Amino acid sequence: MKKLLVLLFMFAGITAKSQYFQTGQDPASLKWRQINTENFQLIYPDYFENQAQRLAQKLEVVYNFGGYSLKHKPKKISVILHTQTVQSNGLVAYAPKRSEFYTTPHQSIYPQDWLEQLAIHEFRHVVQIDKVNEELPEIIKLLLGEQGTALIFGAYLPWWFIEGDAVVTETALGNYGRGRFPSFLVEHRAQVVEKGKYSYDKAYLGSYKNYVPNHYKLGYYLVGNSRVRYGSDMWESVVKRVGEKPFSLTPFNKALKLETGYNKVQLYNSVFDSLTQVWQNEDQNFNSVPFNTITKPQKTYSNYTFNYWLNNDEIISYRTALNKIPAFVKIDKNGREQTILNPGSIFDESVNYRKEWIVYAERIPDLRWSHSGRSKICLYNVNTKNKVSFSPELKAFSPTLSPNLNEVLVVESDFSNNYFLSVYRITDGKLLHRISTSENNYFFSSEWINEKEIVAILLTNQGKRIAKFNLVSGEHEILFDTDLGEIKQLRYTNSNLYFISGYSGKNALYSYNFESKQIEQIYDPRFSVEFPSINSENQILLSDYTADGFRLIEVPLNTSKPLPDVEKEDYPMTKKLATQELGIPNLLVSDSVHYESLAYKKPAHILNFHSWAPVFIDVYDYEFAPGLSLMSQNKLGTAETVLGYKWNTTEKTGQFYGKYTYKGWYPVIDFEVTSGKEASSYWLITERTRDGEVVSRDTTLERFKYKATSLNVDLSLPLNLSSGAYFRLFQPQVKYEMSLYQEDESTPDHFLAGTYQSLSYRLYFHQFLRQSYQDVYPNFGFVADVNYRHSPNSTNVFGNLKAAQTQVYLPGLLRNHGIKLYAGAQSKKAGDILSFSNAIYFPRGWHNIESTKLNSFSANYKLPIVHPDLSVGGLAYCRRINATLFADYANLEGNIYENGEIAGSYSSNISSYGMELIGDFNFLRFYAPVKIGVRTSYLPQHDNFVFDFLLSVDFNSL
């Protein structure tokens, strides 16, 4: 066990930074309140009181259902509500323990209230991790605190189980859930039928060569089918063993073997072998209606979505691909493409067209606050290339241009989750109409019928319904009350309303006729279709899903089937899953229930110590050493504290360490203090004399200790200027450093004791074009970085340093290749005692050389060599190998010293060139990818080669 504990501490040191999962901050102006129920603490902005009260009731109801199949009721947990973000998400994290809800719904949610979806799904994660925590040996919690639980949970439970179990739960505890969502289910079906089953490692860890459905979808099939075969108790036993047996190294596999006879690879093969047989049999019995394929076959997975007939011969579509950045493209009937526009980050289901205009809603991040942002409505004229935009008052989605081209209809949500259909005038962004429902229903897929009437999808307690609205009176009527499951993408033309529905278990095309009030299925696909468009000749354009992505097809309008003749999918697996639960929780809330609401004072909650360790862990540099650590992060994510004691085993010295970071104001403030002893050495010359003459001389390396205290104060202002297709960051920074060196009993006479101070000023800016998944560099981009450092108060301890550097990114010769050019210039004046270290890059393979002037240049050409998707048992999985050819050059000027005095100067040119080979790996099936490789540098001035080992771990993927 002792050896395993050492390994655990080492792993904790490597992964520590990932445990401090930081999602960002909310605006500093927010005032926070809290509700404490028996099992939850809700922390929310004061204006969200009504919704928080209702959510508190729903969470308490979910509490009695969400842990039933895992036989666990978790301890109380905090839930932080982020209400101003334009993202839609939820998460549960340990170290510190909390859940975070991003309260704004998106346009792709399944037919259930968004906060209810979050309550069920995220609470299941609470159950999972709290059960592991309860079963863990006390020694881990005593030694590591909450980070011990997070470490075991993240290291041993695969992400496909963590998310798949939550998706199974949301499906089994409701009438919908993603397990009844054709868009969620179709990707594996198409892949297996057309390409076959992937290996377990590829299916779980991904690929750069092929599109691989994410671990939510993989997990749903694995967890759901396993529960049907072996009962829900099997997963309770697996999670319990992971907590009980963390020192067995493979508790998940061992528990699976005990419950099913399979390890996780064998279980994957068994489940997907069965699914493959079922899906292939169903595919053989499918009879397709003839259609015309418009887009040409693509070598790389590509999607053509948000479609529109520009005229009867040309099409506009939104293309995404593994090897290309998103773009609107124009396509003729022969499949020839022309790129029109590279937009920014578009919200789900938020593109539409009218005549020659494209209209879409783009996500704009807040300048400073990650948990804030806004919507921008953008219009682009395909013919004139004129672009118009305006910012609506609220968070806006699903824009639709009016028939007269003067107004835009949008779905809106305010910070309190009040939902509206709003009309804005394009020329000045003025609000003209805003309507809502008495029950505050959420809206989807708004569409104009005429200048006074619109249609939209309503989210009701019974599911999604299509309704017609009068913009003048605000009144609405439900067009039909049949539950069609998932409904989306309304398109109105000639008294017919076309839409996509998952009624049959596939996303198929349907229509509603306003005169006959009848619903018909227009086209039944092999796998799935979406994004319909109908032109003046009644040609229907659709995105048709295949294992290589959505292609464009044209289908006839002369085939249809009345809705009563369409067999409704009943999802038999979800019925079996539901029988393993307590039932469907009733989430209708009572207005008579009111929890006590209290102020949540930010200053009183600055510190939240959650983890510790009997080793020193540097959570910012992935380093660990003998010592102690104590870590704090507050629940709002604005303050981080690390305290500790670090023992240097080589020098046999120790230091106390403290760092505090505050991110709750516009500038980010870092305080860092260290105090203790350090060690160094000097050459001591001892002479022996006889009769006044030196007869021998010994030179020995004498070690000494000294006392050192340092204080660093760093103020930075990270400003997010991203818009359109470019990511931009501007960050000014000021840093003050003070070091106090004091003599010890072993300190030599010439030791430079005293107080040394320095000030640094920095301006940093970058702009990068969005990258495709396969790009090794951005196709365009640049970095500008300017530094100035000096000694304050008219002292000249360090001298000064001036530095400027830039990087430029350009496309390579072939797609996904990239060029990076670097240039830096530095001027440094040595101080009376010390000098600053270099601020710009040095040629690779060379050790640092002291200089007064340094000009550095570098050219890099990077390219993917191969995408092997190669597994070596369960030890390693390689997804990609990249090569970088580089050439570095530097010109140095400096002083030559003799006896401590300047005796001359030098000018020298140094260079290196060579190659880096780096592979993208996953080791031991751990989800975080590792870049590992080697660099070979040839140094012409020395006529020799230098070899370096390269290693980095990306914990941001977790």
CSV table of C-alpha atoms in Angstrom, one decimal, residues 453-609:
chain,number,residue,atom,x,y,z
A,453,GLU,CA,-48.6,36.8,-38.0
A,454,ILE,CA,-45.8,34.4,-37.0
A,455,VAL,CA,-45.4,30.8,-35.9
A,456,ALA,CA,-43.1,29.4,-33.3
A,457,ILE,CA,-42.6,26.2,-31.2
A,458,LEU,CA,-43.7,26.4,-27.6
A,459,LEU,CA,-42.3,24.4,-24.8
A,460,THR,CA,-45.2,23.3,-22.6
A,461,ASN,CA,-45.6,20.8,-19.7
A,462,GLN,CA,-46.8,18.3,-22.3
A,463,GLY,CA,-43.9,18.8,-24.7
A,464,LYS,CA,-43.3,20.9,-27.7
A,465,ARG,CA,-46.2,22.4,-29.6
A,466,ILE,CA,-46.5,24.7,-32.7
A,467,ALA,CA,-48.4,27.9,-32.1
A,468,LYS,CA,-49.5,30.8,-34.3
A,469,PHE,CA,-49.1,34.4,-32.8
A,470,ASN,CA,-50.6,37.7,-33.7
A,471,LEU,CA,-47.9,40.4,-33.3
A,472,VAL,CA,-50.4,43.2,-32.7
A,473,SER,CA,-52.6,41.5,-30.1
A,474,GLY,CA,-50.0,39.1,-28.7
A,475,GLU,CA,-52.6,36.3,-28.7
A,476,HIS,CA,-51.7,32.8,-29.8
A,477,GLU,CA,-53.3,29.5,-30.7
A,478,ILE,CA,-51.9,26.0,-30.7
A,479,LEU,CA,-52.1,24.6,-34.2
A,480,PHE,CA,-52.4,21.0,-33.1
A,481,ASP,CA,-52.1,19.2,-29.8
A,482,THR,CA,-50.5,16.0,-31.0
A,483,ASP,CA,-47.2,15.2,-29.2
A,484,LEU,CA,-44.7,14.9,-32.0
A,485,GLY,CA,-41.7,14.5,-29.7
A,486,GLU,CA,-38.8,16.7,-30.9
A,487,ILE,CA,-39.9,19.4,-33.3
A,488,LYS,CA,-37.7,22.0,-35.0
A,489,GLN,CA,-36.8,24.1,-38.0
A,490,LEU,CA,-40.1,25.6,-39.1
A,491,ARG,CA,-40.3,26.7,-42.7
A,492,TYR,CA,-43.5,28.4,-44.1
A,493,THR,CA,-44.4,28.5,-47.7
A,494,ASN,CA,-47.7,28.5,-49.7
A,495,SER,CA,-50.0,27.8,-46.7
A,496,ASN,CA,-47.8,24.9,-45.7
A,497,LEU,CA,-45.6,24.8,-42.6
A,498,TYR,CA,-42.7,22.3,-43.0
A,499,PHE,CA,-40.8,21.1,-40.0
A,500,ILE,CA,-38.5,18.3,-38.7
A,501,SER,CA,-39.9,15.9,-36.2
A,502,GLY,CA,-38.5,12.8,-34.4
A,503,TYR,CA,-42.0,11.3,-34.2
A,504,SER,CA,-41.0,8.0,-35.9
A,505,GLY,CA,-37.6,7.7,-34.1
A,506,LYS,CA,-35.8,9.4,-37.0
A,507,ASN,CA,-35.7,13.1,-37.8
A,508,ALA,CA,-38.0,13.2,-40.8
A,509,LEU,CA,-39.7,16.0,-42.8
A,510,TYR,CA,-43.3,16.7,-42.0
A,511,SER,CA,-45.8,19.4,-43.1
A,512,TYR,CA,-48.9,21.1,-41.6
A,513,ASN,CA,-51.4,22.5,-44.0
A,514,PHE,CA,-53.2,25.6,-42.6
A,515,GLU,CA,-56.3,25.0,-44.8
A,516,SER,CA,-56.9,21.3,-44.2
A,517,LYS,CA,-55.2,21.4,-40.7
A,518,GLN,CA,-53.7,18.0,-41.5
A,519,ILE,CA,-50.1,16.7,-40.8
A,520,GLU,CA,-48.2,14.6,-43.3
A,521,GLN,CA,-44.8,13.0,-43.4
A,522,ILE,CA,-43.2,14.3,-46.5
A,523,TYR,CA,-39.9,12.4,-46.4
A,524,ASP,CA,-38.6,9.4,-44.3
A,525,PRO,CA,-34.8,9.2,-44.4
A,526,ARG,CA,-32.4,6.3,-44.0
A,527,PHE,CA,-30.9,7.8,-40.9
A,528,SER,CA,-31.9,11.5,-40.4
A,529,VAL,CA,-32.7,14.7,-42.3
A,530,GLU,CA,-32.7,18.3,-41.1
A,531,PHE,CA,-32.8,21.9,-42.3
A,532,PRO,CA,-35.4,21.9,-45.1
A,533,SER,CA,-35.7,24.5,-47.7
A,534,ILE,CA,-38.4,24.7,-50.5
A,535,ASN,CA,-38.0,26.8,-53.6
A,536,SER,CA,-40.5,28.3,-56.0
A,537,GLU,CA,-40.6,25.1,-58.1
A,538,ASN,CA,-41.5,23.0,-55.0
A,539,GLN,CA,-38.0,21.4,-54.9
A,540,ILE,CA,-37.2,20.3,-51.3
A,541,LEU,CA,-33.6,20.6,-50.1
A,542,LEU,CA,-32.5,18.7,-47.1
A,543,SER,CA,-29.4,17.8,-45.1
A,544,ASP,CA,-29.2,14.0,-45.1
A,545,TYR,CA,-27.1,12.4,-42.4
A,546,THR,CA,-24.5,9.8,-43.3
A,547,ALA,CA,-21.4,8.4,-41.5
A,548,ASP,CA,-19.4,11.1,-43.3
A,549,GLY,CA,-21.7,13.9,-42.2
A,550,PHE,CA,-24.7,15.8,-43.5
A,551,ARG,CA,-24.8,15.9,-47.3
A,552,LEU,CA,-27.3,17.9,-49.4
A,553,ILE,CA,-30.0,16.1,-51.2
A,554,GLU,CA,-33.0,17.1,-53.2
A,555,VAL,CA,-36.2,15.1,-52.7
A,556,PRO,CA,-39.5,15.1,-54.6
A,557,LEU,CA,-42.7,16.6,-53.1
A,558,ASN,CA,-45.0,14.1,-54.6
A,559,THR,CA,-44.7,11.5,-51.9
A,560,SER,CA,-46.4,11.9,-48.5
A,561,LYS,CA,-48.0,9.8,-45.7
A,562,PRO,CA,-50.7,11.0,-43.3
A,563,LEU,CA,-49.6,11.2,-39.7
A,564,PRO,CA,-51.9,8.4,-38.6
A,565,ASP,CA,-50.1,6.0,-41.0
A,566,VAL,CA,-46.7,6.8,-39.5
A,567,GLU,CA,-45.7,4.4,-36.7
A,568,LYS,CA,-44.6,6.3,-33.6
A,569,GLU,CA,-41.4,5.2,-32.0
A,570,ASP,CA,-41.8,4.0,-28.4
A,571,TYR,CA,-38.1,3.5,-27.5
A,572,PRO,CA,-38.4,0.1,-25.8
A,573,MET,CA,-35.0,0.4,-24.0
A,574,THR,CA,-36.1,3.6,-22.3
A,575,LYS,CA,-39.3,1.8,-21.0
A,576,LYS,CA,-37.1,-0.9,-19.4
A,577,LEU,CA,-34.8,1.7,-17.9
A,578,ALA,CA,-37.8,3.6,-16.4
A,579,THR,CA,-39.0,0.4,-14.6
A,580,GLN,CA,-35.7,0.4,-12.7
A,581,GLU,CA,-36.4,3.8,-11.2
A,582,LEU,CA,-38.9,5.1,-8.6
A,583,GLY,CA,-41.0,6.7,-11.4
A,584,ILE,CA,-41.2,10.1,-13.0
A,585,PRO,CA,-40.8,12.9,-10.5
A,586,ASN,CA,-43.6,15.5,-10.4
A,587,LEU,CA,-41.7,18.7,-11.0
A,588,LEU,CA,-44.7,21.1,-10.9
A,589,VAL,CA,-44.0,23.5,-8.1
A,590,SER,CA,-46.2,25.2,-5.6
A,591,ASP,CA,-46.4,29.0,-5.3
A,592,SER,CA,-47.2,28.6,-1.6
A,593,VAL,CA,-43.8,27.0,-0.9
A,594,HIS,CA,-41.2,29.7,0.0
A,595,TYR,CA,-37.7,29.0,1.4
A,596,GLU,CA,-35.9,31.6,3.5
A,597,SER,CA,-33.7,33.7,1.3
A,598,LEU,CA,-30.5,35.3,2.8
A,599,ALA,CA,-27.9,37.6,1.5
A,600,TYR,CA,-24.7,35.9,0.3
A,601,LYS,CA,-21.9,38.2,1.2
A,602,LYS,CA,-18.9,37.9,-1.1
A,603,PRO,CA,-16.3,39.1,1.5
A,604,ALA,CA,-17.4,36.5,4.0
A,605,HIS,CA,-16.9,33.7,1.5
A,606,ILE,CA,-13.4,34.6,0.2
A,607,LEU,CA,-11.8,31.5,1.7
A,608,ASN,CA,-13.0,27.9,1.2
A,609,PHE,CA,-10.3,25.4,2.1
